């Protein structure tokens, strides 16, 4: 330091300005839709949302037809319910791979990401709910010398 400090008050002039929180911008296409990809286990969902009556279409079928179990329908609608946007957006998605449970989780993840792209101010609510985190748990592979991933073959003394 070439010049010396005369008082402690001058130390505040040396510290850099506090870093601001990142500003998230709205990402929509020419048709005013937000697109996101959601993943869970082996399932991958491509999701488009736009303002509408609240219709959810999955692989060109309604949500009631594609996901017959009420638990899976509730799982998909969780991000919309937590953001108080149920019935305000039309959701169109194509999902492939995995089973029904993994597909429902992939659609939920995709809807959450698409909501943050359409309305960036919802990011905090969805992040606190845990909807933006990709659930990375996948099926463990089978090992040699084992019946399944961890189960060993039946033991017999004779």
XYZ file of C-alpha atoms in Angstrom:
158
model
C 0.000 0.000 0.000
C 1.581 3.207 -1.158
C -0.649 5.548 0.868
C -1.389 4.921 4.543
C -4.852 4.917 6.125
C -5.637 7.784 8.487
C -8.718 6.191 10.149
C -10.801 3.053 10.195
C -13.602 4.799 8.324
C -11.497 4.812 5.182
C -11.370 0.991 5.173
C -14.947 0.842 3.867
C -13.821 2.545 0.671
C -11.381 -0.291 -0.060
C -13.795 -3.245 -0.003
C -15.469 -4.135 -3.313
C -19.193 -3.696 -3.802
C -21.335 -6.656 -2.740
C -22.126 -9.066 -5.544
C -25.746 -8.847 -6.645
C -27.961 -11.882 -6.960
C -28.115 -13.154 -10.538
C -31.065 -11.859 -12.542
C -32.930 -14.582 -14.386
C -34.425 -13.659 -17.730
C -37.608 -14.939 -19.320
C -36.999 -17.600 -21.987
C -39.916 -18.060 -24.384
C -40.132 -18.934 -28.073
C -41.955 -17.127 -30.888
C -45.276 -18.756 -29.893
C -44.995 -17.501 -26.268
C -44.172 -20.974 -24.933
C -41.499 -21.971 -22.439
C -39.641 -25.249 -23.074
C -37.752 -27.425 -20.611
C -36.461 -30.983 -20.333
C -37.187 -32.999 -17.209
C -35.484 -36.243 -16.227
C -36.035 -38.993 -13.645
C -34.523 -42.504 -13.628
C -34.543 -43.533 -17.326
C -37.441 -41.255 -18.298
C -36.985 -38.035 -20.279
C -39.808 -35.510 -20.679
C -39.911 -32.590 -23.127
C -42.311 -29.991 -21.728
C -43.869 -26.864 -23.260
C -46.047 -24.513 -21.202
C -48.127 -21.534 -22.292
C -50.971 -19.542 -20.725
C -54.283 -21.333 -21.050
C -57.116 -23.156 -19.333
C -54.988 -25.644 -17.411
C -55.066 -28.577 -19.832
C -52.262 -31.108 -19.426
C -51.563 -33.297 -22.466
C -48.980 -36.081 -22.307
C -48.029 -37.945 -25.507
C -51.221 -36.604 -27.168
C -53.403 -38.040 -24.370
C -55.000 -36.265 -21.414
C -53.432 -36.621 -17.991
C -56.392 -38.718 -16.743
C -55.888 -41.264 -19.534
C -52.076 -41.427 -19.481
C -51.611 -41.436 -15.690
C -54.587 -43.373 -14.324
C -53.282 -43.408 -10.733
C -54.330 -40.287 -8.764
C -50.969 -40.240 -6.949
C -49.074 -39.724 -10.218
C -51.479 -36.949 -11.311
C -50.998 -35.224 -7.950
C -47.211 -35.551 -8.333
C -47.305 -33.828 -11.719
C -49.460 -30.945 -10.473
C -47.342 -30.231 -7.365
C -45.222 -27.429 -8.932
C -48.328 -25.678 -10.273
C -50.099 -25.957 -6.902
C -47.117 -24.677 -4.899
C -46.749 -21.697 -7.261
C -50.533 -20.990 -7.197
C -50.707 -21.403 -10.984
C -53.096 -24.390 -11.212
C -55.470 -23.859 -14.141
C -53.482 -20.956 -15.607
C -51.108 -22.822 -17.940
C -51.584 -25.390 -20.675
C -48.920 -28.092 -20.544
C -47.961 -30.197 -23.562
C -45.257 -32.804 -23.125
C -43.780 -35.882 -24.706
C -42.208 -38.410 -22.390
C -40.278 -41.582 -23.171
C -38.291 -44.215 -21.335
C -38.691 -45.728 -17.895
C -41.918 -46.667 -16.145
C -44.939 -44.618 -15.154
C -43.465 -43.432 -11.849
C -40.238 -42.249 -13.482
C -42.189 -40.580 -16.281
C -44.360 -38.712 -13.786
C -41.236 -37.491 -11.981
C -39.696 -36.408 -15.280
C -42.828 -34.445 -16.240
C -42.875 -32.772 -12.801
C -39.218 -31.761 -13.180
C -39.858 -30.427 -16.689
C -42.923 -28.405 -15.623
C -40.935 -26.862 -12.772
C -38.076 -25.817 -15.057
C -40.458 -24.475 -17.704
C -42.305 -22.421 -15.074
C -39.043 -20.784 -14.010
C -38.286 -19.963 -17.651
C -41.743 -18.428 -18.161
C -41.889 -16.627 -14.790
C -38.385 -16.244 -13.294
C -39.794 -14.824 -10.034
C -41.251 -18.286 -9.219
C -37.753 -19.761 -8.939
C -37.510 -19.228 -5.167
C -40.827 -20.950 -4.438
C -40.048 -23.932 -6.654
C -36.474 -24.209 -5.371
C -37.688 -24.288 -1.751
C -40.163 -27.016 -2.685
C -37.344 -29.095 -4.186
C -38.924 -29.246 -7.645
C -35.912 -27.900 -9.572
C -33.500 -30.565 -8.332
C -33.122 -33.569 -10.618
C -33.607 -36.765 -8.612
C -30.450 -38.630 -9.638
C -31.304 -41.992 -8.064
C -31.172 -44.746 -10.670
C -31.365 -48.535 -10.509
C -28.158 -50.126 -9.276
C -26.479 -52.460 -11.740
C -26.321 -56.223 -11.280
C -22.934 -57.535 -10.146
C -21.348 -60.819 -11.197
C -21.462 -63.538 -8.576
C -24.756 -62.136 -7.269
C -28.385 -62.974 -7.981
C -29.334 -59.299 -8.257
C -27.517 -56.047 -7.467
C -26.807 -57.032 -3.842
C -28.648 -60.280 -3.148
C -26.375 -63.299 -3.087
C -27.337 -66.770 -4.258
C -29.058 -69.092 -1.779
C -26.587 -70.787 0.519
C -26.739 -74.544 1.051
C -24.435 -76.404 3.403
C -24.901 -79.758 1.637
